[in-house]
């Protein structure tokens, strides 16, 4: 703020004071002095993603000045189908790959949403990435995330089309067709992981048409469910 010019006479000073010119001038000087005393520092190294108020703008209490990200502390948002959310736990390890870097990065699931995103009908989980500066990971880019496999104890896996009525399968014993209920644990794209059959039972792995329980059948080949299953 430039210095105030000297007054030519007392009348000029009274006139400027009456028009609040002097009070406005010294108010601005006071604001400049106050501004010099307060400098804001982010508690981390990062970058600006959005600047709301430019230099010289008036900032009222509570006004947002800018948005800053911590470039060394990144999270990746992973949308999951609701049927898969129960398989993911906080603390699970993940592997992350992307087009902008060659290395496979490690991460950990740190948060899980408690609601479904209405736009995507999926649950979001968040993985913290252990990335170093210069590895080519940037805010806003798309990444591929592989969540470590989950072992399902005492379970079996069969093709989805072998299951009918949502939880029933056909088994064969002494060339006779039997209907049995199973407990479905997880439905994958092509297979179903389940419990409910005894070890060694023969299960029909393909859909059958026009059959009924008690019919005599001839097995083309022994087809036993795989155990244990892996998600």
Coordinates of C-alpha atoms in Angstrom, one line a residue:
X1 CA 0.0 0.0 0.0
X2 CA 1.6 3.4 -1.0
X3 CA 2.0 6.1 1.6
X4 CA -0.8 8.6 2.0
X5 CA 0.1 12.0 0.4
X6 CA 0.6 14.9 2.7
X7 CA -2.4 17.1 3.3
X8 CA -2.3 20.6 1.9
X9 CA -4.4 22.0 4.7
X10 CA -6.6 21.2 7.7
X11 CA -9.8 21.4 5.7
X12 CA -8.6 18.7 3.2
X13 CA -7.8 16.4 6.1
X14 CA -11.2 17.0 7.7
X15 CA -12.9 16.4 4.3
X16 CA -11.1 13.0 3.8
X17 CA -11.8 11.9 7.3
X18 CA -15.5 12.7 6.8
X19 CA -15.6 10.5 3.8
X20 CA -13.9 7.6 5.7
X21 CA -10.9 7.7 3.4
X22 CA -8.5 7.8 6.3
X23 CA -10.2 5.0 8.3
X24 CA -10.3 2.8 5.1
X25 CA -6.6 3.5 4.4
X26 CA -5.4 2.7 7.9
X27 CA -7.7 -0.3 8.0
X28 CA -6.0 -1.7 4.9
X29 CA -2.6 -1.1 6.5
X30 CA -3.7 -3.0 9.6
X31 CA -4.9 -5.9 7.4
X32 CA -1.6 -6.0 5.6
X33 CA 0.3 -6.1 8.8
X34 CA -1.9 -8.8 10.1
X35 CA -1.4 -10.8 6.9
X36 CA 2.3 -10.6 7.3
X37 CA 2.1 -12.2 10.7
X38 CA 0.1 -15.3 9.5
X39 CA 1.4 -17.7 7.0
X40 CA -0.3 -21.0 6.4
X41 CA 1.8 -24.2 5.9
X42 CA 0.4 -27.6 4.9
X43 CA 1.6 -30.3 7.3
X44 CA 2.9 -32.4 4.3
X45 CA 4.5 -32.1 0.9
X46 CA 2.0 -32.0 -1.8
X47 CA 0.4 -30.1 -4.7
X48 CA -2.6 -27.8 -5.3
X49 CA -5.6 -29.4 -7.1
X50 CA -7.9 -26.4 -6.9
X51 CA -7.4 -22.7 -5.9
X52 CA -10.6 -20.9 -4.9
X53 CA -9.3 -17.5 -3.9
X54 CA -6.6 -15.7 -5.8
X55 CA -4.0 -13.3 -4.4
X56 CA -5.7 -10.1 -3.2
X57 CA -9.1 -11.7 -2.7
X58 CA -11.0 -11.1 0.5
X59 CA -11.3 -14.3 2.6
X60 CA -14.0 -14.4 5.2
X61 CA -13.7 -16.7 8.2
X62 CA -14.5 -20.2 7.1
X63 CA -13.8 -19.5 3.5
X64 CA -12.1 -22.3 1.5
X65 CA -8.9 -21.1 0.1
X66 CA -7.7 -24.1 -1.9
X67 CA -7.5 -27.9 -2.1
X68 CA -4.2 -29.6 -1.5
X69 CA -3.3 -33.3 -1.8
X70 CA -0.4 -35.1 -0.1
X71 CA 1.4 -36.6 -3.1
X72 CA 3.3 -39.1 -0.9
X73 CA 0.2 -40.5 0.7
X74 CA -2.1 -42.0 -1.9
X75 CA -5.2 -44.2 -1.7
X76 CA -7.0 -46.0 -4.5
X77 CA -10.7 -46.5 -4.5
X78 CA -11.9 -50.0 -5.5
X79 CA -15.5 -50.6 -6.3
X80 CA -16.7 -54.1 -5.4
X81 CA -19.8 -56.1 -6.1
X82 CA -22.0 -56.3 -3.0
X83 CA -21.7 -60.1 -3.0
X84 CA -17.9 -59.8 -2.7
X85 CA -17.7 -57.1 0.1
X86 CA -17.8 -59.8 2.9
X87 CA -14.6 -61.4 1.5
X88 CA -12.5 -58.2 1.9
X89 CA -11.2 -57.2 5.3
X90 CA -9.4 -54.2 6.6
X91 CA -5.7 -55.0 6.6
X92 CA -5.9 -57.3 3.5
X93 CA -2.9 -56.9 1.2
X94 CA -3.3 -55.8 -2.4
X95 CA -1.1 -55.6 -5.5
X96 CA -1.4 -52.6 -7.8
X97 CA -0.3 -52.2 -11.4
X98 CA -0.7 -49.3 -13.9
X99 CA 0.2 -48.2 -17.4
X100 CA 2.5 -45.4 -16.2
X101 CA 4.9 -47.6 -14.1
X102 CA 6.5 -51.0 -14.5
X103 CA 6.8 -52.1 -10.9
X104 CA 4.0 -53.9 -9.0
X105 CA 3.1 -51.7 -6.0
X106 CA 1.9 -53.0 -2.6
X107 CA -0.9 -51.7 -0.6
X108 CA -3.3 -52.4 2.3
X109 CA -7.1 -52.1 2.6
X110 CA -7.6 -49.3 5.2
X111 CA -11.3 -48.4 4.8
X112 CA -14.6 -49.9 3.7
X113 CA -17.7 -48.1 2.8
X114 CA -20.8 -49.0 4.8
X115 CA -23.3 -48.2 2.0
X116 CA -23.8 -48.9 -1.7
X117 CA -22.9 -46.2 -4.2
X118 CA -26.3 -45.4 -5.8
X119 CA -24.6 -44.5 -9.1
X120 CA -22.6 -47.8 -9.5
X121 CA -24.5 -50.1 -7.1
X122 CA -21.2 -51.2 -5.7
X123 CA -19.3 -51.0 -2.4
X124 CA -16.1 -48.9 -2.3
X125 CA -13.1 -50.0 -0.4
X126 CA -9.9 -48.0 -0.1
X127 CA -6.3 -49.2 -0.3
X128 CA -3.4 -47.2 0.9
X129 CA -0.5 -47.4 -1.6
X130 CA 3.1 -47.8 -0.6
X131 CA 4.5 -45.7 -3.4
X132 CA 7.7 -43.6 -3.5
X133 CA 8.1 -40.3 -5.3
X134 CA 9.0 -40.8 -8.9
X135 CA 7.3 -44.2 -9.3
X136 CA 4.8 -42.8 -11.8
X137 CA 1.7 -42.9 -9.5
X138 CA -0.4 -39.8 -9.8
X139 CA -3.6 -38.5 -8.3
X140 CA -6.7 -39.2 -10.5
X141 CA -5.3 -42.0 -12.6
X142 CA -6.9 -45.4 -13.1
X143 CA -5.1 -48.5 -11.6
X144 CA -5.6 -52.2 -11.5
X145 CA -5.9 -53.7 -8.0
X146 CA -5.6 -57.3 -7.2
X147 CA -6.8 -58.3 -3.7
X148 CA -5.0 -61.3 -2.3
X149 CA -6.7 -64.6 -2.6
X150 CA -9.0 -65.8 0.2
X151 CA -8.8 -69.5 1.1
X152 CA -12.2 -71.1 1.9
X153 CA -11.8 -74.1 4.1
X154 CA -13.9 -77.3 3.6
X155 CA -15.5 -76.0 0.5
X156 CA -15.9 -77.3 -3.1
X157 CA -16.2 -75.6 -6.5
X158 CA -18.5 -76.5 -9.4
X159 CA -19.7 -74.7 -12.5
X160 CA -22.6 -72.4 -12.0
X161 CA -24.8 -74.2 -14.6
X162 CA -24.6 -77.3 -12.4
X163 CA -26.7 -75.6 -9.7
X164 CA -30.5 -75.2 -10.1
X165 CA -33.2 -73.6 -7.9
X166 CA -30.3 -71.5 -6.5
X167 CA -29.0 -74.2 -4.1
X168 CA -29.6 -77.7 -5.5
X169 CA -27.5 -80.1 -7.5
X170 CA -27.9 -83.6 -8.8
X171 CA -25.6 -86.3 -7.5
X172 CA -25.3 -89.9 -8.7
X173 CA -25.0 -93.0 -6.4
X174 CA -25.2 -96.5 -7.7
X175 CA -26.3 -95.1 -11.1
X176 CA -29.4 -93.4 -9.5
X177 CA -30.0 -89.6 -9.7
X178 CA -30.5 -87.8 -6.4
X179 CA -31.3 -84.2 -5.7
X180 CA -29.3 -82.6 -2.9
X181 CA -29.3 -79.1 -1.3
X182 CA -26.0 -77.2 -0.9
X183 CA -25.0 -74.1 1.0
X184 CA -23.7 -71.6 -1.5
X185 CA -20.8 -69.6 -0.1
X186 CA -19.8 -67.4 -3.1
X187 CA -21.1 -67.0 -6.6
X188 CA -18.3 -66.2 -9.1
X189 CA -18.6 -65.4 -12.8
X190 CA -18.4 -69.1 -13.9
X191 CA -18.2 -71.2 -10.7
X192 CA -19.9 -71.5 -7.4
X193 CA -18.1 -72.2 -4.1
X194 CA -20.2 -74.3 -1.7
X195 CA -20.5 -76.7 1.1
X196 CA -22.9 -79.6 1.6
X197 CA -21.6 -82.7 -0.2
X198 CA -19.6 -85.5 1.3
X199 CA -16.1 -86.3 0.1
X200 CA -16.3 -88.7 -2.9
X201 CA -19.8 -87.9 -3.9
X202 CA -20.4 -87.8 -7.7
X203 CA -22.0 -84.6 -8.8
X204 CA -23.5 -83.8 -12.2
X205 CA -21.5 -80.9 -13.5
X206 CA -23.7 -80.0 -16.5
X207 CA -27.4 -79.0 -16.7
X208 CA -29.8 -81.8 -17.4
X209 CA -33.2 -81.5 -19.2
X210 CA -36.3 -83.6 -18.6
X211 CA -34.9 -85.5 -15.7
X212 CA -36.3 -86.3 -12.2
X213 CA -34.9 -87.7 -9.0
X214 CA -34.7 -91.4 -8.9
X215 CA -33.9 -91.9 -12.6
X216 CA -31.3 -94.4 -13.6
X217 CA -28.4 -92.7 -15.3
X218 CA -25.0 -93.7 -16.7
X219 CA -22.1 -91.4 -15.9
X220 CA -20.0 -90.4 -18.9
X221 CA -17.0 -89.8 -16.6
X222 CA -16.5 -89.5 -12.9
X223 CA -16.8 -85.8 -12.0
X224 CA -16.1 -84.9 -8.4
X225 CA -16.1 -81.4 -7.0
X226 CA -12.8 -79.7 -6.3
X227 CA -11.8 -79.2 -2.6
X228 CA -10.8 -77.0 -1.1
X229 CA -12.1 -74.1 -3.2
X230 CA -10.2 -70.8 -3.7
X231 CA -11.7 -67.4 -4.3

